[in-house]
Coordinates of C-alpha atoms in Angstrom, one line a residue:
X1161 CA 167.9 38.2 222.2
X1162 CA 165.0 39.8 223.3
X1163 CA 162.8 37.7 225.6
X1164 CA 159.5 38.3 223.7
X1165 CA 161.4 35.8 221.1
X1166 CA 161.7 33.0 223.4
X1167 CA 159.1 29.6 222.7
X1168 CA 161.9 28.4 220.0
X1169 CA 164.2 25.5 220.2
X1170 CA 165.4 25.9 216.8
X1171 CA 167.8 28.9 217.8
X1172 CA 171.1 28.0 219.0
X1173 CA 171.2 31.3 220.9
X1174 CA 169.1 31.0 223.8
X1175 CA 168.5 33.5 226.7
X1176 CA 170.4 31.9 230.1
X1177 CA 167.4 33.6 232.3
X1178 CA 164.1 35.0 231.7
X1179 CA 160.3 33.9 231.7
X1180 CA 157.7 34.8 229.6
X1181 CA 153.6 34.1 229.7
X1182 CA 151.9 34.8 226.1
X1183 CA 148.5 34.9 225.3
X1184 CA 146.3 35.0 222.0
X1185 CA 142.8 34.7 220.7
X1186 CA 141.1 35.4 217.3
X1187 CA 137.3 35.3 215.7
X1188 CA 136.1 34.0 212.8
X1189 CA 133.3 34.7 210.5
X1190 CA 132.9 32.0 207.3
X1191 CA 130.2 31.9 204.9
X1192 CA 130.5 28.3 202.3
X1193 CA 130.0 27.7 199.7
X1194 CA 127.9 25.2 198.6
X1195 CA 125.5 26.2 201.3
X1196 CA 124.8 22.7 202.7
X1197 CA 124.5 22.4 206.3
X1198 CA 125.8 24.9 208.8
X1199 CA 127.1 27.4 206.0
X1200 CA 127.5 30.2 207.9
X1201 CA 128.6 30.5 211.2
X1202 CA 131.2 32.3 214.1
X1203 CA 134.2 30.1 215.4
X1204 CA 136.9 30.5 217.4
X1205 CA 140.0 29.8 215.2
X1206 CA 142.7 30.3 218.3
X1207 CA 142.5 30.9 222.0
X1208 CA 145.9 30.3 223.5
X1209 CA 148.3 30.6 226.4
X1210 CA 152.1 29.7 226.9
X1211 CA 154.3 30.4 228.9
X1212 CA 158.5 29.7 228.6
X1213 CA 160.9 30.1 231.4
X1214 CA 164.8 29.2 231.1
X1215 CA 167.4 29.6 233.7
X1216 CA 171.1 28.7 233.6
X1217 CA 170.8 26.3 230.4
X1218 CA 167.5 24.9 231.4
X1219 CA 164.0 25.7 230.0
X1220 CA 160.8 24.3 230.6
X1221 CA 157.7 25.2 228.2
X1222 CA 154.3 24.9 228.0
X1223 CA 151.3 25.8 225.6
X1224 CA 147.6 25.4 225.6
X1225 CA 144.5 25.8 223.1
X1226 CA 140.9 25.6 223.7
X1227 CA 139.5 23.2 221.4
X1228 CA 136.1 22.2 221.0
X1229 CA 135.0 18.8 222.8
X1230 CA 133.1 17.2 219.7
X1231 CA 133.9 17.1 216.8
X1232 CA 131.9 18.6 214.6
X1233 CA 128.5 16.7 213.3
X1234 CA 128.8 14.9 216.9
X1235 CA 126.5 15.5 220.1
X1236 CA 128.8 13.5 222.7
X1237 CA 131.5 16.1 224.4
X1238 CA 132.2 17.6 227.7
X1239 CA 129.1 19.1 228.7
X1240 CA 127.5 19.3 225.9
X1241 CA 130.0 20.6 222.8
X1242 CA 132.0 22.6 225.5
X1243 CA 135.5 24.0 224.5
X1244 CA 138.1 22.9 226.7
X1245 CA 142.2 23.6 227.2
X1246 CA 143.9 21.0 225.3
X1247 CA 148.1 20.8 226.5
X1248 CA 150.0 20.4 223.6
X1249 CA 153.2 21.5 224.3
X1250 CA 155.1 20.6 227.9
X1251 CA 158.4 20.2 227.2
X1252 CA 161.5 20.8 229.5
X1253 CA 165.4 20.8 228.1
X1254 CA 169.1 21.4 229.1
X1255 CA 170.9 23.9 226.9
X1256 CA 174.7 23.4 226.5
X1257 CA 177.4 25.1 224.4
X1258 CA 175.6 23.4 220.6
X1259 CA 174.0 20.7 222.7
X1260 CA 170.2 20.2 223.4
X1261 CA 167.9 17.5 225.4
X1262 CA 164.5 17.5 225.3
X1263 CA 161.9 15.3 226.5
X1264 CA 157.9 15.3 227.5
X1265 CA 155.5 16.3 224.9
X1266 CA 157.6 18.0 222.4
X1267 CA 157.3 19.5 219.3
X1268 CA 157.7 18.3 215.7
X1269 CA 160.5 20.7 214.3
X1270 CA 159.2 20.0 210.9
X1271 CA 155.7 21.0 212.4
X1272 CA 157.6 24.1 213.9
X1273 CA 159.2 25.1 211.1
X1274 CA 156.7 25.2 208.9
X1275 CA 154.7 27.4 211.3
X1276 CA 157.1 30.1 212.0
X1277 CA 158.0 30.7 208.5
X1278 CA 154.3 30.7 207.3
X1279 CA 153.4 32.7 210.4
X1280 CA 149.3 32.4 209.9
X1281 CA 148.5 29.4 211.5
X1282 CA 145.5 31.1 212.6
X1283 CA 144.0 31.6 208.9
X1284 CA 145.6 28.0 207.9
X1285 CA 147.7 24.7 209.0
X1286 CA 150.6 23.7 207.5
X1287 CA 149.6 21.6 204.7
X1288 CA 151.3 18.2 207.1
X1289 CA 149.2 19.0 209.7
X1290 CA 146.1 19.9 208.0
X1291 CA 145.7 16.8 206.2
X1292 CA 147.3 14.6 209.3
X1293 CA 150.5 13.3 208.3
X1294 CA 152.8 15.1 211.2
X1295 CA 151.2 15.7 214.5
X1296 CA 152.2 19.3 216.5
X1297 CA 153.5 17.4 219.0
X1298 CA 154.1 13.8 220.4
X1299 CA 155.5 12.3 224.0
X1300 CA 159.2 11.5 223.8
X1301 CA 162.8 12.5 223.2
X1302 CA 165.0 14.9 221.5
X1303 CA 168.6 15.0 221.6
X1304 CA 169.5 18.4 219.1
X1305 CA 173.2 19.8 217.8
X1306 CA 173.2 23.1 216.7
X1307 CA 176.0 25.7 215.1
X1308 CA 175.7 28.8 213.5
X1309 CA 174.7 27.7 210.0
X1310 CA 172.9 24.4 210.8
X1311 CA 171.1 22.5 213.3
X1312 CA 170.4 18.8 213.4
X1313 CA 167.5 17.5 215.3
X1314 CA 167.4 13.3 216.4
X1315 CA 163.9 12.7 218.1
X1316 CA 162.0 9.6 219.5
X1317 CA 158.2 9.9 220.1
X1318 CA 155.3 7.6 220.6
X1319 CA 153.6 8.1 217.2
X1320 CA 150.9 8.3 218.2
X1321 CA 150.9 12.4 218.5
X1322 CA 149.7 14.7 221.5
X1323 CA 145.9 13.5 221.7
X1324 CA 146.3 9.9 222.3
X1325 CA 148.8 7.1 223.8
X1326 CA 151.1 4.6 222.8
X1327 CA 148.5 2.3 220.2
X1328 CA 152.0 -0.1 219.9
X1329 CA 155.3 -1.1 221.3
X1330 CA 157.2 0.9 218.0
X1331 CA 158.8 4.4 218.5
X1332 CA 159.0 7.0 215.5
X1333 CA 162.3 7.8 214.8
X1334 CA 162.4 11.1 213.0
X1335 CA 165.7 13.0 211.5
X1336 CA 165.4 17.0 211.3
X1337 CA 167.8 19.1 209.5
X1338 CA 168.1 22.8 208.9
X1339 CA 170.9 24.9 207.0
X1340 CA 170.7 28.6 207.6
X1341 CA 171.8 30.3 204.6
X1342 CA 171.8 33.4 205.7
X1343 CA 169.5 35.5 208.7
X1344 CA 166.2 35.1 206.9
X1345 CA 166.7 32.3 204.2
X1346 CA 166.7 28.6 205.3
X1347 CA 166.8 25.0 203.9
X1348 CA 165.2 22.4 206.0
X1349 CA 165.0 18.3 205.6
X1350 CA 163.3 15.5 207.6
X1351 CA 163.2 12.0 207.3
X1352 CA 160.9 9.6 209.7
X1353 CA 160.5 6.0 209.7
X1354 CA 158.1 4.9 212.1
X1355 CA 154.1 2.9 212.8
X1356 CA 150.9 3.7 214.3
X1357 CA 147.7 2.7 215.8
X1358 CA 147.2 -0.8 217.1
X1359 CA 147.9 -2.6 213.9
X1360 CA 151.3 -1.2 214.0
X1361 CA 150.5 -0.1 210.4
X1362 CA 153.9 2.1 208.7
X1363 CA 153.9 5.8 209.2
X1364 CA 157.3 6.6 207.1
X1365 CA 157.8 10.4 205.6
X1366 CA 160.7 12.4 203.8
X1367 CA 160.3 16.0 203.0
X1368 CA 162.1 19.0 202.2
X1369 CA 161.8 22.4 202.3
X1370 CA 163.5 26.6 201.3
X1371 CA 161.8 29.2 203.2
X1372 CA 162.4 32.8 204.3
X1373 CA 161.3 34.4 207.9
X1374 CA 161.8 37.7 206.7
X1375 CA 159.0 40.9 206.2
X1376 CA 158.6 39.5 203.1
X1377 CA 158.5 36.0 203.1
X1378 CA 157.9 32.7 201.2
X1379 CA 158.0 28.8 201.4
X1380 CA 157.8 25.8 199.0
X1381 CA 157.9 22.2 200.4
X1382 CA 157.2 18.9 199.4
X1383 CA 156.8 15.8 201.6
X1384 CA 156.4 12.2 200.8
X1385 CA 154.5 9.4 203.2
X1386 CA 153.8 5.7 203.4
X1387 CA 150.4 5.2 205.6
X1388 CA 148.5 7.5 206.6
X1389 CA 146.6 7.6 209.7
X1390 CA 146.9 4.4 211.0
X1391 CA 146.0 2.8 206.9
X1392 CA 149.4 1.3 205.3
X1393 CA 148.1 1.4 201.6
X1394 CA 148.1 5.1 201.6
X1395 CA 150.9 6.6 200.1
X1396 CA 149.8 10.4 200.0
X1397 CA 152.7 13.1 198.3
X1398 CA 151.9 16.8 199.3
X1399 CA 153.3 20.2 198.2
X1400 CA 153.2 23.9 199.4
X1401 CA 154.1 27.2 198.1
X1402 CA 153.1 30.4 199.9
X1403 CA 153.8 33.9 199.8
X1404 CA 153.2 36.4 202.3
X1405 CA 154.1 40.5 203.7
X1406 CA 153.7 40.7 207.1
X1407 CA 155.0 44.0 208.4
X1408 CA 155.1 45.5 212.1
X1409 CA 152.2 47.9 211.1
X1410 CA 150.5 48.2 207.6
X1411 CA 148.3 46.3 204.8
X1412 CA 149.7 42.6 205.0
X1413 CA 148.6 40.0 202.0
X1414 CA 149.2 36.3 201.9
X1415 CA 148.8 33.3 198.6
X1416 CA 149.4 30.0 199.1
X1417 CA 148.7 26.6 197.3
X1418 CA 148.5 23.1 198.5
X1419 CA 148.6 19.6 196.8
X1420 CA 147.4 17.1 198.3
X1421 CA 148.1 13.9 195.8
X1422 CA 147.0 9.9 196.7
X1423 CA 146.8 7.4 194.3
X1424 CA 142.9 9.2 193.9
X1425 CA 141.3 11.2 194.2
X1426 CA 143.6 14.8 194.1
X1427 CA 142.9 18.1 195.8
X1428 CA 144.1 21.4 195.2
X1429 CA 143.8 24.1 198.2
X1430 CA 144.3 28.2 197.9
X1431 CA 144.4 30.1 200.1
X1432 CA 144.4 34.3 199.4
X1433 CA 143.9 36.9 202.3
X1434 CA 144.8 40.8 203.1
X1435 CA 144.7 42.1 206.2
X1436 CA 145.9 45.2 208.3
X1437 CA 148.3 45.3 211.4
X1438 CA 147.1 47.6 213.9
X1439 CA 151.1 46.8 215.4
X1440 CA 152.8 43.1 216.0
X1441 CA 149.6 42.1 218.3
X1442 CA 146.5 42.7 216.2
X1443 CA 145.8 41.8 212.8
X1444 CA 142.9 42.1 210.5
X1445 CA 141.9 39.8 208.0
X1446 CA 139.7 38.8 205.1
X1447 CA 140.4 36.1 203.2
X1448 CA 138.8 33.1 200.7
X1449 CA 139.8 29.3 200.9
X1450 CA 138.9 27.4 197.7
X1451 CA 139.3 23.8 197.7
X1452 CA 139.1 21.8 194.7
X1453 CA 138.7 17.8 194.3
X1454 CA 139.5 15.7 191.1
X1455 CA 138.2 12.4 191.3
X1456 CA 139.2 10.3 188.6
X1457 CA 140.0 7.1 189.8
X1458 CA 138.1 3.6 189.2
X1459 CA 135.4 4.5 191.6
X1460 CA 134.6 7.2 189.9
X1461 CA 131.3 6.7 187.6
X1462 CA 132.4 9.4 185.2
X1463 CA 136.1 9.9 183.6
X1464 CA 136.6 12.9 185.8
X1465 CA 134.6 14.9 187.7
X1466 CA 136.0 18.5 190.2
X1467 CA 134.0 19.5 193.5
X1468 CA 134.7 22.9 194.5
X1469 CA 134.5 24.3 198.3
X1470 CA 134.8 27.5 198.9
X1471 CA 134.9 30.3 202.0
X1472 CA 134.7 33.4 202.6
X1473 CA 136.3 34.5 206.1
X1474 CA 136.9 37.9 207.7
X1475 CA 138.9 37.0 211.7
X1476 CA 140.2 39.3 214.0
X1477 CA 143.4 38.5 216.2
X1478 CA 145.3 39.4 219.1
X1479 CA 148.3 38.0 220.6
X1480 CA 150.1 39.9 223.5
X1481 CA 153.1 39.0 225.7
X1482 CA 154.1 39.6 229.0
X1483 CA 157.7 39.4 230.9
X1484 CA 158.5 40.3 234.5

């Protein structure tokens, strides 16, 4: 395995040395619709670095964004609204024959997952991530068994996620399953049962999910949760389904659709972009994100009523990597 396809622990074949440092950065242009408020604007969608290093079964990893120091509407940051390097990956793990440890702040596999086989975080978030019921990372323990057709993940984290502490004395206990059916083509499954915040409040989730990794690739999942966000009355159910052509070099395209169901109100998310690939480090894109609410629940004045979002967005990205 080449070493520019290290930062995985979802592989059972790992490189026994090598190090690699890996860069990227993008910009954004959006125009929205409704124009209320800051409607049009540049942003900077991803500036990261990582690096990996494994020798003789052991491999530590790191990775780091720039994020912006207030969120947005707020006037209290770091200096002003300064970006700043958030860690959100520092892991370090022993490597045996199927056999994987992991501890620090380590990934969510199903968090993982979903990002390699959707492969444009930059345009988008997985649908768990984007509407907060995983985190990308969280302070604990993995213990991981792998073969050449599955791998079965065991973690213990905080629950809390990688931008705050323990709120509680409870640990998230979190099951991750994948079944390789072939090079491309996979079948993943989680399970968690688990709290947060200081109210100890439940933050329980089962999901499942076919995807494919290849040139060519798609995904549908579903997942299921009881709390959300620190509120135990929220039971949210959320579906995705993408498609997307990613080649080396050439026009690439991408469609996707989220759910995102509560008791009310629902929302319904696309997402539809082409692009061009200068080579495997710099893409073009321009693509729209509509978003569409459907309130019709007892707060509701009328029966039923749909608010639209919708953006325009043209980025440029570049990702590079470098090996001794």
């Amino acid at each position: 395995m080449s070493c520019q396809l290290l930062f995985s622990f979802l592989t059972p074949q790992l490189d026994p040395n090598c190090f690699v440092l890996d860069g990227a950065a993008a910009i954004r242009y959006s125009q929205e619709l409704p124009m209320d408020g800051i409607h049009r604007r540049f942003s900077l969608p991803q500036a990261r670095f990582q690096g990996d290093s494994r020798q003789n079964g052991w491999m530590f990893q790191w990775r780091a964004d720039v994020i912006p120091s207030a969120a947005d509407g707020s006037y209290i940051g770091i200096a002003g609204e300064a970006m700043v390097w958030q860690l959100n990956r520092v892991q370090i793990g022993w490597n045996g024959q199927n056999f994987m440890v992991l501890a620090g702040l380590i990934d969510d596999p199903w968090v993982f997952s979903q990002n390699a086989t959707w492969g444009n975080r930059n345009l988008g978030l997985g649908v768990a991530e984007n509407n907060g019921m995983l985190n990308r990372a969280d302070t604990g323990v993995a213990f991981q068994y792998q073969r050449n057709r599955f791998l079965m993940q065991f973690r213990m984290v905080s629950g809390e996620g990688e931008l705050y502490q323990e709120r509680n004395t409870g640990f998230n206990s979190q099951f991750f399953g994948r079944f390789n059916i072939d090079d491309n083509h996979a079948v993943d499954v989680m399970a968690q049962e688990g709290s947060r915040g200081f109210s100890s409040a439940q933050e329980h989730r089962i999901g499942a999910r076919i995807s494919s990794s290849g040139v060519l690739g798609y995904g549908l999942e579903v997942l299921k949760g009881w709390g959300l966000q620190g509120d135990s009355s929220l039971h949210p159910l959320v579906f995705s389904s993408w498609v997307r052509h990613q080649p080396a070099k050439g026009w690439s395209g991408l469609l996707r659709m989220d759910g995102i169901l509560y008791e009310e109100p629902y929302r319904i998310d696309g997402l539809l972009g082409a692009g061009w690939s200068f080579s495997r480090s710099a893409q073009l894109y321009l693509h729209t994100l509509q978003s569409y609410s459907f309130d019709g629940g007892y707060q509701a004045t009328d029966a039923q009523r749909w608010q639209q979002t919708y953006f325009l967005q043209f980025q440029v990205q570049y990702q590079r990597g470098w090996t001794p």
